[in-house]
CSV table of C-alpha atoms and ligand atoms in Angstrom, one decimal:
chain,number,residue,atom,x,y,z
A,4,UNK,CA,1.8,3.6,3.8
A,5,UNK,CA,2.7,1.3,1.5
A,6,UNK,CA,5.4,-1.8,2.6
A,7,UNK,CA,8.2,-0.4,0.5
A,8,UNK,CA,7.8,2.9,1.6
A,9,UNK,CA,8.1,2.2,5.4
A,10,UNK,CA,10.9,-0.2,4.3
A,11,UNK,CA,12.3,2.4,3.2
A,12,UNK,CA,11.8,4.7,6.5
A,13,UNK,CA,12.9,2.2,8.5
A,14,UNK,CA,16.6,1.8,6.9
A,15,UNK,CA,17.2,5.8,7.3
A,16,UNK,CA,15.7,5.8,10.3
A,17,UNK,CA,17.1,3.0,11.9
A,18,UNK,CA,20.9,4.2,10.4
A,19,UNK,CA,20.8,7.8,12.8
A,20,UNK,CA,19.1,6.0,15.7
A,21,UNK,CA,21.9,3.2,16.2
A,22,UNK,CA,24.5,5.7,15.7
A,23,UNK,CA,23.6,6.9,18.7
A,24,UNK,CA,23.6,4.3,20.7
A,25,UNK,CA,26.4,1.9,21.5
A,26,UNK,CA,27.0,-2.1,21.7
A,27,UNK,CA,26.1,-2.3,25.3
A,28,UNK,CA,23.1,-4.4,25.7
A,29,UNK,CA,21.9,-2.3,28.3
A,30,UNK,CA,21.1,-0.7,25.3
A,31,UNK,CA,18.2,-2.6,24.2
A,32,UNK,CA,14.9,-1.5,25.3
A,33,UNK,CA,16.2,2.1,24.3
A,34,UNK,CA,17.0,1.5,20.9
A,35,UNK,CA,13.7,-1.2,20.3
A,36,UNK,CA,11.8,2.4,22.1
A,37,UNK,CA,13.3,4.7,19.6
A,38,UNK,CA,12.8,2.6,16.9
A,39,UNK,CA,8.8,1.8,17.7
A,40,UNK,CA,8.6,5.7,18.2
A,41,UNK,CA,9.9,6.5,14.4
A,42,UNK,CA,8.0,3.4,13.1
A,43,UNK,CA,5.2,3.2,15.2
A,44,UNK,CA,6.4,-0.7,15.6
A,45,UNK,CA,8.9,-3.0,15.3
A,46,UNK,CA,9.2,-4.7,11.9
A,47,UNK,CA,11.5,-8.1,11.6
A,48,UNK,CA,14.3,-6.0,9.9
A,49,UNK,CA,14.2,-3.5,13.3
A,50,UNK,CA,14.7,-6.9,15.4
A,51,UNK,CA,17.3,-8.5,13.0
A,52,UNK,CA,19.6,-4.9,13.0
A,53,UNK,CA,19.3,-4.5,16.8
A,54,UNK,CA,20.3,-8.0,17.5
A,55,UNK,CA,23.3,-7.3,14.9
A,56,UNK,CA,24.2,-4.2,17.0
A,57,UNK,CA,24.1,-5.7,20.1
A,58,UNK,CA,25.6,-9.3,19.1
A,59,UNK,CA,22.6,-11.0,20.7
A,60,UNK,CA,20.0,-13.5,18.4
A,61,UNK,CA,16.9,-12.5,17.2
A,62,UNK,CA,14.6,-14.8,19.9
A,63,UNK,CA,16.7,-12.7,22.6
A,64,UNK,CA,15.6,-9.6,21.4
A,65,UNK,CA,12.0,-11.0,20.5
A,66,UNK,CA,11.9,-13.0,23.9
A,67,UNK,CA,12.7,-9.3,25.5
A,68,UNK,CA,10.5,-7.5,23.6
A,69,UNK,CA,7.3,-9.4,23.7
A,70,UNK,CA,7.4,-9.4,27.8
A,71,UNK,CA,6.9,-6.2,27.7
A,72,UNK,CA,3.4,-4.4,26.2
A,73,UNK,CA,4.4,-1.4,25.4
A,74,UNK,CA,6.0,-2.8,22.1
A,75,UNK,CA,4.3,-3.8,18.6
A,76,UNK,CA,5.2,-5.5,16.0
A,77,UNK,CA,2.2,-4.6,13.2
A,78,UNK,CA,1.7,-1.6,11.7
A,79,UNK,CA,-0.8,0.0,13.2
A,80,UNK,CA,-4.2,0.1,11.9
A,81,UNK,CA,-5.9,3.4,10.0
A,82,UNK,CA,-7.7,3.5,13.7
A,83,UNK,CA,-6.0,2.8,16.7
A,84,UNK,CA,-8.1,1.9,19.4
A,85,UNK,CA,-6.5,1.9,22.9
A,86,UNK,CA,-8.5,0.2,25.9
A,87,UNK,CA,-7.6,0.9,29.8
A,88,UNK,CA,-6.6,-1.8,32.1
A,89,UNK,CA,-5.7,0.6,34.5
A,90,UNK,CA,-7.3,-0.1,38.2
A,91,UNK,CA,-9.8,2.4,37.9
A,92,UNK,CA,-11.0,1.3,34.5
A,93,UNK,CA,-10.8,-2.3,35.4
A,94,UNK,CA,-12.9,-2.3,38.1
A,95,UNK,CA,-15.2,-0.4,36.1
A,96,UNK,CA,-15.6,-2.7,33.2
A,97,UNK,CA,-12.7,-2.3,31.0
A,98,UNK,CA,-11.9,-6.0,30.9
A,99,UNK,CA,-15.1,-6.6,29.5
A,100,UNK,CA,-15.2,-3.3,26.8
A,101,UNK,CA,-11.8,-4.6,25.8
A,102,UNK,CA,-13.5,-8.2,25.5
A,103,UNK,CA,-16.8,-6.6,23.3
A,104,UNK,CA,-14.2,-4.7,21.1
A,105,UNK,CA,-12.2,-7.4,20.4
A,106,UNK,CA,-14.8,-9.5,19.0
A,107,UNK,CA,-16.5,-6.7,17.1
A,108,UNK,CA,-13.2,-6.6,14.9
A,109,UNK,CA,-11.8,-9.9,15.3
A,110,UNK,CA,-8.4,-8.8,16.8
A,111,UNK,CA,-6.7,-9.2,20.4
A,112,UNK,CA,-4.4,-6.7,21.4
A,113,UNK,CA,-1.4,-6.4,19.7
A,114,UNK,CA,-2.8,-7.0,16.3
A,115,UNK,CA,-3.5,-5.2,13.3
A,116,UNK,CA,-7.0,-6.3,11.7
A,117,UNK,CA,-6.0,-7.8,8.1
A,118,UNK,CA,-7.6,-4.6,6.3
A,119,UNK,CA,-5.7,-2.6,7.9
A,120,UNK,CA,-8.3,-0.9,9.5
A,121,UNK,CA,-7.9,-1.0,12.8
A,122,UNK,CA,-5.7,-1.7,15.5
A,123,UNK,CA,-6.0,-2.9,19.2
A,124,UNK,CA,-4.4,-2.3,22.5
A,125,UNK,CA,-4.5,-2.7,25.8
A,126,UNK,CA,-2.5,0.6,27.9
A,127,UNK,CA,-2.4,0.8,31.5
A,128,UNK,CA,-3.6,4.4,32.1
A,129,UNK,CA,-4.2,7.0,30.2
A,130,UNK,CA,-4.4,9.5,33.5
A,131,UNK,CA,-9.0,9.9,33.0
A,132,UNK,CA,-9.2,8.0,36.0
A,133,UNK,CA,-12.4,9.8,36.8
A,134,UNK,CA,-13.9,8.9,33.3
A,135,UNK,CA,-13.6,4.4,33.8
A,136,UNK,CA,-14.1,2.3,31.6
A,137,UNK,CA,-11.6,4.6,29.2
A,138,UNK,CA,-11.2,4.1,25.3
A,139,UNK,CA,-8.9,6.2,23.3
A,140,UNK,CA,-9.5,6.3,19.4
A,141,UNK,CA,-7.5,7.7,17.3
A,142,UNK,CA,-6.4,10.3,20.1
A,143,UNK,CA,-10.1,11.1,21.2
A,144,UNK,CA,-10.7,9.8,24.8
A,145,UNK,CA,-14.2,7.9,25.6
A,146,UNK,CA,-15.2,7.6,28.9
A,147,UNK,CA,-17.8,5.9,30.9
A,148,UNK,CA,-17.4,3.5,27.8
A,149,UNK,CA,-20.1,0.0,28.0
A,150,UNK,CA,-19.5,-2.6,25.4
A,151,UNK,CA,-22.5,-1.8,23.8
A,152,UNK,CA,-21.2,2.2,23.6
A,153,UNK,CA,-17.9,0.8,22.1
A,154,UNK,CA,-19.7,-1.1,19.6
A,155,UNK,CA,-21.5,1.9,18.3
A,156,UNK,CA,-18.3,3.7,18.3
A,157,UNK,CA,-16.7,1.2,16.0
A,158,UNK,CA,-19.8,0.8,13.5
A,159,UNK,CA,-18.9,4.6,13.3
A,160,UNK,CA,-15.7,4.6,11.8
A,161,UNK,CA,-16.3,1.2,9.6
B,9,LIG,S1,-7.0,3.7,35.1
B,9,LIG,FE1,-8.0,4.0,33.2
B,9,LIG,S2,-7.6,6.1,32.8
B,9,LIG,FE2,-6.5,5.7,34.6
């Protein structure tokens, strides 16, 4: 989608979804979860307009944000590849699938690859406990995933 038109998204969207919700800053991680769920992240004019709303600076709203993982703040990529930290997958490998993907495509998680092809990120369970080490792409879960396995995936959709 091209910047202008998800500029454009955002302003419409971003106009209901503060209208219903008011100047309390308990308000916060509701609207920046609203607003990532319309966008699919949280672009700088999101943070400027809920620091506006909520009479708090930008770096509060940012220094909230970013402690929590669940937020992004690229686009995502034309793949989005999600990796399990979970227990079960991490004692299964994940940590080290996550580590083999992230070099294949030159991203960590949180990041957008420059092409726009991909995107990377790290989710604490996606509930196939019984499948570990877990990769979700593009809404298709991978289990029993290697970092060889993942690589092969990845040359796949390249
Ligand atoms: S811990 Fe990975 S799917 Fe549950």
């Amino acid at each position: 989608m091209a910047t202008t038109q998800r500029t454009k998204i955002a302003k419409l969207d971003m106009t209901e979804i503060f209208e219903n919700h008011g100047r309390s800053r308990d308000n916060l991680i509701p609207l920046l979860q609203e607003i990532q769920e319309h966008l699919d992240y949280l672009p700088p004019e999101a943070i400027s307009r809920v620091a506006d709303h909520l009479g708090l600076s930008e770096n509060d709203v940012y220094g909230v944000a970013t402690f929590y993982a669940q937020f992004r703040f690229h686009p995502p990529g034309r793949h989005r590849i999600k990796v399990c930290q979970g227990t079960a997958c991490h004692v299964r490998g994940g940590g080290m699938v996550l580590d083999a993907i992230s070099r294949k495509i030159g991203i960590v998680p949180g990041e957008t690859s420059p092409d726009g092809n991909f995107s990377l990120e790290r989710v604490a369970c996606f509930g196939s406990c019984a499948l570990p080490p877990v990769v979700v792409v593009d809404d298709t879960v991978y289990g029993r995933m290697t970092a060889r396995k993942t690589e092969k995936l990845i040359e796949g959709l390249e």
